[in-house]
XYZ file of C-alpha atoms in Angstrom:
445
model
C 0.000 0.014 0.017
C 1.420 3.411 -0.843
C 0.355 7.055 -0.486
C 1.443 10.276 -2.183
C 0.854 13.609 -0.498
C -1.740 12.859 2.149
C -1.526 10.532 5.173
C -4.244 7.903 5.558
C -5.532 6.046 8.613
C -7.758 3.095 9.517
C -6.610 1.050 6.525
C -8.489 -2.217 6.189
C -7.487 -4.710 3.492
C -9.899 -7.550 2.670
C -9.000 -10.479 0.358
C -11.538 -12.678 -1.414
C -11.007 -15.754 -3.556
C -13.119 -18.572 -4.894
C -13.016 -21.969 -3.191
C -10.885 -23.941 -2.754
C -8.331 -21.073 -2.860
C -8.020 -19.600 0.620
C -5.874 -16.645 1.758
C -3.937 -17.376 4.918
C -5.034 -13.986 6.220
C -8.388 -12.792 4.889
C -8.106 -9.287 6.286
C -5.360 -6.918 7.474
C -5.661 -3.754 9.490
C -3.090 -0.972 9.329
C -3.537 1.888 11.850
C -1.969 4.611 9.734
C 0.416 5.323 6.880
C 2.262 8.686 6.667
C 2.297 10.717 3.432
C 4.771 9.654 0.846
C 5.488 6.255 2.365
C 4.725 2.722 1.161
C 4.229 -0.587 2.857
C 4.714 -4.019 1.213
C 2.336 -6.673 2.495
C 3.143 -10.255 1.479
C 0.107 -12.337 0.592
C -0.038 -16.094 0.950
C -2.608 -18.482 -0.480
C -3.238 -22.174 -0.091
C -5.854 -24.777 -0.852
C -8.468 -25.010 1.893
C -7.975 -28.339 3.650
C -11.756 -28.530 4.311
C -12.661 -27.968 0.635
C -12.539 -31.695 -0.103
C -13.336 -32.355 -3.746
C -14.264 -28.745 -4.526
C -13.110 -27.620 -7.946
C -11.964 -24.021 -8.583
C -14.541 -21.912 -10.406
C -12.151 -19.053 -10.918
C -8.514 -18.083 -10.344
C -9.467 -14.475 -9.781
C -8.383 -12.932 -6.454
C -9.796 -9.563 -5.362
C -8.423 -7.079 -2.856
C -10.558 -4.349 -1.289
C -9.059 -1.460 0.684
C -10.933 1.029 2.832
C -9.132 3.973 4.467
C -9.775 7.392 5.947
C -8.207 10.661 4.778
C -7.634 13.729 7.049
C -11.004 15.259 6.116
C -12.719 12.302 7.769
C -14.083 10.804 4.535
C -13.809 7.056 3.972
C -12.510 5.977 0.596
C -12.320 2.590 -1.073
C -10.053 1.043 -3.676
C -10.088 -2.317 -5.425
C -7.636 -4.391 -7.432
C -7.611 -7.932 -8.746
C -5.178 -10.454 -10.180
C -4.959 -14.114 -11.100
C -3.677 -16.879 -8.912
C -1.156 -19.214 -10.611
C -2.711 -22.285 -12.173
C -0.341 -24.528 -10.256
C -1.977 -23.406 -6.993
C -5.082 -25.549 -7.741
C -3.400 -28.609 -9.235
C -0.420 -29.960 -11.109
C 0.617 -31.312 -14.459
C 0.594 -35.158 -14.598
C 1.577 -37.725 -17.237
C -0.596 -37.491 -20.354
C -4.069 -39.009 -20.177
C -5.406 -39.444 -23.723
C -8.899 -40.578 -22.784
C -11.730 -38.605 -21.256
C -15.391 -39.179 -20.537
C -16.423 -35.633 -21.440
C -15.099 -33.499 -24.326
C -15.532 -30.109 -25.979
C -13.778 -28.842 -29.097
C -12.768 -25.226 -29.670
C -12.040 -23.990 -33.190
C -9.919 -20.938 -34.065
C -8.747 -19.129 -37.194
C -5.066 -19.242 -36.203
C -2.407 -21.895 -36.503
C -2.029 -23.476 -33.052
C 1.057 -22.544 -31.031
C 2.872 -25.051 -28.940
C 1.314 -25.571 -25.523
C 4.627 -24.537 -23.956
C 4.073 -21.099 -25.494
C 0.597 -20.879 -23.943
C 1.493 -22.327 -20.535
C 4.937 -20.753 -20.254
C 5.170 -21.231 -16.500
C 4.954 -25.008 -17.151
C 7.310 -25.049 -20.134
C 10.031 -26.908 -18.242
C 7.723 -29.563 -16.838
C 8.722 -33.002 -18.124
C 5.069 -34.097 -18.658
C 4.182 -31.162 -20.894
C 4.330 -32.093 -24.567
C 3.933 -29.679 -27.508
C 0.437 -30.968 -28.281
C -0.980 -32.482 -25.058
C -1.149 -31.339 -21.455
C -2.995 -33.132 -18.607
C -3.793 -31.133 -15.451
C -4.968 -32.836 -12.253
C -6.925 -30.791 -9.766
C -5.965 -30.821 -6.086
C -9.512 -31.898 -5.230
C -9.490 -34.786 -7.662
C -10.389 -35.115 -11.309
C -8.331 -34.239 -14.359
C -8.593 -32.344 -17.627
C -6.458 -32.533 -20.790
C -5.926 -30.196 -23.705
C -5.126 -31.793 -27.064
C -3.964 -29.627 -29.980
C -4.800 -30.711 -33.517
C -1.860 -30.788 -35.909
C -4.097 -29.677 -38.758
C -5.856 -26.308 -38.240
C -6.486 -24.346 -35.107
C -8.536 -26.940 -33.269
C -8.282 -27.723 -29.576
C -10.029 -30.491 -27.706
C -10.518 -30.326 -23.949
C -11.432 -33.609 -22.323
C -11.944 -34.453 -18.712
C -12.887 -37.164 -16.263
C -16.099 -35.265 -15.304
C -18.178 -32.574 -16.901
C -17.403 -29.959 -14.270
C -13.641 -30.508 -14.700
C -13.863 -29.135 -18.269
C -14.597 -25.578 -17.152
C -11.358 -24.219 -15.757
C -9.016 -25.643 -18.395
C -11.368 -24.539 -21.174
C -11.509 -20.980 -19.845
C -7.752 -20.910 -19.306
C -7.211 -22.117 -22.871
C -9.469 -19.382 -24.228
C -7.819 -16.675 -22.064
C -4.298 -17.689 -23.002
C -5.110 -17.937 -26.696
C -6.483 -14.367 -26.601
C -3.362 -13.173 -24.832
C -1.069 -14.994 -27.265
C -2.773 -13.554 -30.367
C -3.803 -10.142 -28.947
C -1.574 -8.187 -31.362
C -2.378 -10.202 -34.489
C -4.274 -8.674 -37.425
C -6.804 -9.976 -38.194
C -7.615 -10.895 -34.648
C -8.281 -14.257 -33.115
C -11.714 -15.749 -33.637
C -12.895 -18.583 -31.393
C -15.832 -20.801 -32.351
C -17.731 -23.665 -30.809
C -19.473 -25.502 -33.621
C -20.755 -28.658 -31.849
C -24.180 -28.939 -30.181
C -24.245 -27.618 -26.631
C -23.741 -30.484 -24.094
C -27.192 -30.046 -22.597
C -27.656 -33.694 -21.675
C -24.640 -33.570 -19.369
C -25.719 -30.204 -18.030
C -29.258 -31.476 -17.313
C -27.754 -34.336 -15.321
C -25.894 -31.817 -13.174
C -29.091 -29.848 -12.594
C -30.859 -33.065 -11.534
C -27.998 -33.972 -9.235
C -28.179 -30.578 -7.543
C -31.997 -30.756 -7.266
C -31.795 -34.204 -5.722
C -29.171 -33.025 -3.235
C -31.459 -30.207 -2.140
C -34.351 -32.623 -1.686
C -32.152 -35.059 0.282
C -31.039 -32.269 2.632
C -34.678 -31.222 3.151
C -35.635 -34.812 4.032
C -32.651 -35.142 6.347
C -33.549 -31.931 8.137
C -37.197 -33.029 8.540
C -36.099 -36.374 9.932
C -33.781 -34.627 12.374
C -36.533 -32.305 13.488
C -38.910 -35.231 14.085
C -36.391 -37.204 16.156
C -35.356 -34.084 18.082
C -38.981 -33.400 18.981
C -39.396 -37.029 20.169
C -36.183 -36.752 22.207
C -37.366 -33.573 23.950
C -40.725 -35.207 24.762
C -38.940 -38.149 26.395
C -36.726 -35.764 28.400
C -39.823 -33.990 29.720
C -41.487 -37.280 30.726
C -38.317 -38.314 32.557
C -38.230 -35.047 34.451
C -41.841 -35.597 35.540
C -40.880 -39.086 36.755
C -37.974 -37.756 38.755
C -40.140 -35.188 40.490
C -42.764 -37.722 41.499
C -42.648 -38.447 45.280
C -43.311 -42.104 44.577
C -41.337 -42.694 41.367
C -42.112 -45.680 39.293
C -39.472 -47.877 37.516
C -38.172 -46.139 34.386
C -36.532 -49.078 32.654
C -38.705 -48.726 29.563
C -38.101 -45.006 29.419
C -34.379 -45.539 29.705
C -34.424 -47.898 26.764
C -36.537 -45.480 24.731
C -34.200 -42.590 25.697
C -31.084 -44.480 24.497
C -32.749 -45.617 21.276
C -33.980 -42.141 20.462
C -30.556 -40.646 21.262
C -28.880 -43.016 18.787
C -31.511 -42.052 16.207
C -30.829 -38.385 16.899
C -27.102 -38.897 16.450
C -27.618 -40.804 13.164
C -30.000 -38.157 11.885
C -27.483 -35.411 12.632
C -24.821 -37.363 10.708
C -27.227 -37.794 7.820
C -27.747 -34.002 7.710
C -23.983 -33.420 7.695
C -23.544 -35.857 4.814
C -26.427 -34.264 2.901
C -24.924 -30.794 3.406
C -21.557 -31.936 2.057
C -23.246 -33.523 -0.962
C -25.166 -30.307 -1.628
C -21.965 -28.230 -1.423
C -20.258 -30.487 -3.959
C -23.271 -30.429 -6.294
C -23.397 -26.628 -6.025
C -19.716 -26.457 -6.977
C -20.227 -28.829 -9.909
C -23.304 -26.966 -11.127
C -21.456 -23.664 -10.917
C -18.594 -25.018 -13.073
C -21.074 -26.557 -15.520
C -23.052 -23.305 -15.818
C -19.870 -21.329 -16.449
C -19.033 -23.773 -19.234
C -22.455 -23.617 -20.878
C -22.304 -19.795 -20.812
C -18.842 -19.809 -22.450
C -19.848 -22.249 -25.116
C -23.054 -20.380 -25.859
C -21.110 -17.153 -26.265
C -18.821 -18.596 -28.909
C -21.444 -20.659 -30.648
C -23.683 -17.681 -31.402
C -21.182 -14.819 -31.315
C -22.339 -13.406 -34.683
C -25.752 -12.516 -33.250
C -25.152 -12.856 -29.513
C -23.793 -9.517 -28.362
C -21.990 -8.775 -25.104
C -25.153 -7.115 -23.763
C -27.085 -10.272 -24.655
C -24.431 -12.376 -22.903
C -24.559 -10.249 -19.755
C -28.330 -10.465 -19.620
C -28.293 -14.228 -20.217
C -25.602 -14.683 -17.516
C -27.773 -12.760 -15.024
C -30.576 -15.238 -15.681
C -28.600 -18.480 -15.963
C -26.433 -17.462 -13.053
C -23.328 -19.511 -12.195
C -23.536 -18.363 -8.591
C -25.105 -21.448 -6.976
C -25.771 -21.037 -3.250
C -26.369 -24.180 -1.154
C -29.972 -23.602 -0.186
C -32.771 -26.122 0.197
C -35.548 -23.530 0.671
C -38.309 -22.715 -1.766
C -36.198 -20.040 -3.497
C -33.259 -22.168 -4.537
C -31.216 -21.984 -7.729
C -33.710 -23.978 -9.839
C -36.719 -21.815 -8.882
C -34.802 -18.568 -9.373
C -33.310 -19.497 -12.736
C -36.636 -20.870 -13.972
C -38.366 -17.577 -13.049
C -35.696 -15.588 -14.858
C -35.836 -17.758 -18.008
C -39.635 -17.480 -17.978
C -39.281 -13.729 -17.773
C -36.976 -13.742 -20.883
C -39.544 -15.873 -22.804
C -42.263 -13.381 -21.940
C -40.278 -10.209 -22.675
C -37.193 -9.871 -24.899
C -37.471 -13.399 -26.364
C -41.231 -13.466 -26.746
C -42.617 -14.454 -30.134
C -46.152 -13.126 -29.820
C -48.355 -10.796 -27.780
C -49.962 -13.831 -26.217
C -46.642 -14.832 -24.564
C -46.056 -11.271 -23.379
C -49.498 -11.026 -21.699
C -49.396 -14.445 -20.087
C -49.899 -14.306 -16.285
C -46.941 -14.836 -14.053
C -47.143 -17.784 -11.669
C -46.007 -17.244 -8.037
C -42.574 -18.539 -7.080
C -42.962 -21.918 -5.494
C -40.753 -24.913 -4.697
C -40.357 -27.255 -7.591
C -41.286 -30.907 -7.572
C -39.039 -31.750 -10.555
C -36.782 -30.001 -13.066
C -38.741 -30.793 -16.223
C -40.116 -27.240 -16.589
C -36.701 -25.696 -15.984
C -35.018 -27.803 -18.649
C -37.830 -27.089 -21.097
C -37.534 -23.292 -20.538
C -33.731 -23.431 -20.882
C -34.045 -25.302 -24.176
C -36.574 -22.734 -25.461
C -34.285 -19.834 -24.513
C -31.242 -21.409 -26.212
C -33.316 -22.199 -29.308
C -34.424 -18.599 -29.636
C -30.860 -17.352 -29.065
C -29.717 -19.706 -31.869
C -32.342 -18.114 -34.135
C -30.958 -14.641 -33.487
C -33.148 -13.562 -30.559
C -31.969 -10.652 -28.499
C -31.811 -11.392 -24.775
C -30.869 -7.849 -23.694
C -33.444 -5.059 -23.588
C -32.058 -2.664 -26.236
C -33.626 0.413 -24.670
C -32.131 -0.467 -21.290
C -28.717 -1.273 -22.755
C -28.629 2.098 -24.539
C -29.674 3.841 -21.377
C -26.902 2.109 -19.491
C -24.200 2.749 -22.108
C -22.482 5.255 -19.886
C -21.207 2.539 -17.603
C -17.533 1.726 -17.430
C -16.100 0.088 -20.567
C -15.720 -3.640 -20.645
C -12.271 -5.016 -20.066
C -10.867 -1.892 -18.376
C -7.986 -1.788 -16.081
C -8.327 -4.188 -13.165
C -7.808 -1.488 -10.516
C -10.817 0.811 -9.987
C -10.233 4.408 -8.805
C -10.622 5.258 -5.164
C -14.201 6.284 -4.463
C -15.478 8.528 -1.734
C -18.236 7.154 0.478
C -19.907 10.228 1.931
C -22.782 10.483 4.317
C -24.979 11.814 1.523
C -24.417 8.756 -0.567
C -22.357 10.621 -3.248
C -19.137 9.324 -4.640
C -16.140 11.262 -5.875
C -12.645 10.350 -6.968
C -9.990 12.557 -5.289
C -7.017 13.144 -7.513
C -4.461 13.758 -4.746
C -4.809 10.521 -2.781
C -4.153 7.535 -5.041
C -3.875 4.237 -3.311
C -2.644 1.064 -4.940
C -2.514 -2.452 -3.661
C 0.597 -4.237 -4.659
C 0.580 -7.905 -5.719
C 2.247 -10.331 -3.312
C 5.814 -11.194 -3.971
C 5.997 -14.523 -5.728
C 7.984 -16.071 -8.576
C 7.721 -14.058 -11.772
C 4.449 -14.946 -13.465
C 4.102 -15.860 -17.089
C 2.999 -13.040 -19.426
C -0.344 -14.791 -19.838
C -1.062 -14.549 -16.140
C -0.247 -10.880 -15.989
C -2.961 -9.834 -18.448
C -5.890 -9.522 -16.068
C -7.681 -7.361 -18.615
C -7.802 -10.220 -21.094
C -8.868 -12.571 -18.345
C -11.782 -10.407 -17.277
C -12.902 -10.004 -20.879
C -12.762 -13.741 -21.441
C -14.636 -14.392 -18.177
C -17.413 -12.072 -19.266
C -17.634 -13.611 -22.725
């Protein structure tokens, strides 16, 4: 952290990262920093030991800084960078088979993989045309480069394992060819893997239902256990107590049931966490493939609107407003507004949000939305997108300017107090990893 001409106080640095990446220190407090001085803060990251089989959904790490200037105003600053790929796994001997595959086509002759993954160029298991990466939580993904034409095949042991390596491949290709004219074009020409994605949706929905059943069973046994406790207290207060052998047996049996029910809830919660992680990775992949399959008619505004509906942020909830219900409501809204084909669809009544009994309707609505996108339908509201065209440009610098948080709710950017958060000292990163701008653009697309 550094200052220029004005001292700052009450500096609070907060670090966020996607699981299983975990900062060793999530927040740091610095009482004050005199004007013209700087302070280097080393940052350390590791894989969360409690993450289990969780796969990384992103390598992006964000730092937020809040501080106070002499006038008493509180300002904020933000920066972001990429964690090294080797933090979430390692290169292993080549695996040429995979249960799930996607193929990416480009208009450029493919470079050697050592030119794309320069930080791994000296690894003995990296070949010019094949790389296999094994995640720390289990599972693997391989990238195979075709010798004829700019085709790349990503294959993995599970559908969710495809996401990170596919996104890394796209990001690194864009970085590698960023100065070429004409520019790089990436296409996905195969049908979208909806069957595999539907299986992930069903798995997540079943995990929610199993957790609900486990919680209901635990509540029933807990109520029975409390009732037995009350009866035993009544027996103990009786001046002429009766034998409680039967109650003792019932008490022990119910206690064992209570313990087993609590374990079942814990197992169901873990299963739901893993299914949320898998569904998040799968949703990211479907969004990426949809973007490059229909890029001629699917604008960035359309992509942003579609991503807001088919959100990859999957929260482990088993309530009535879970991911399935929310996404289905958003897709239904698209079909009745920007993607509607007739006035009848636009005027159709909106059903109240209720817990689903199955995922048939959700998958049907998703297929309809994707079909209308394929036919050139516009997901974004053009009037709204033009109204919001004054927002910050896509793919800007990763560090946002310091903003003033005043009591009146206004924000201003003081020119005399720049604050920058410096990246942790670590081995020199590959050029591909230093282009956060390209990463952010590829993440949005």
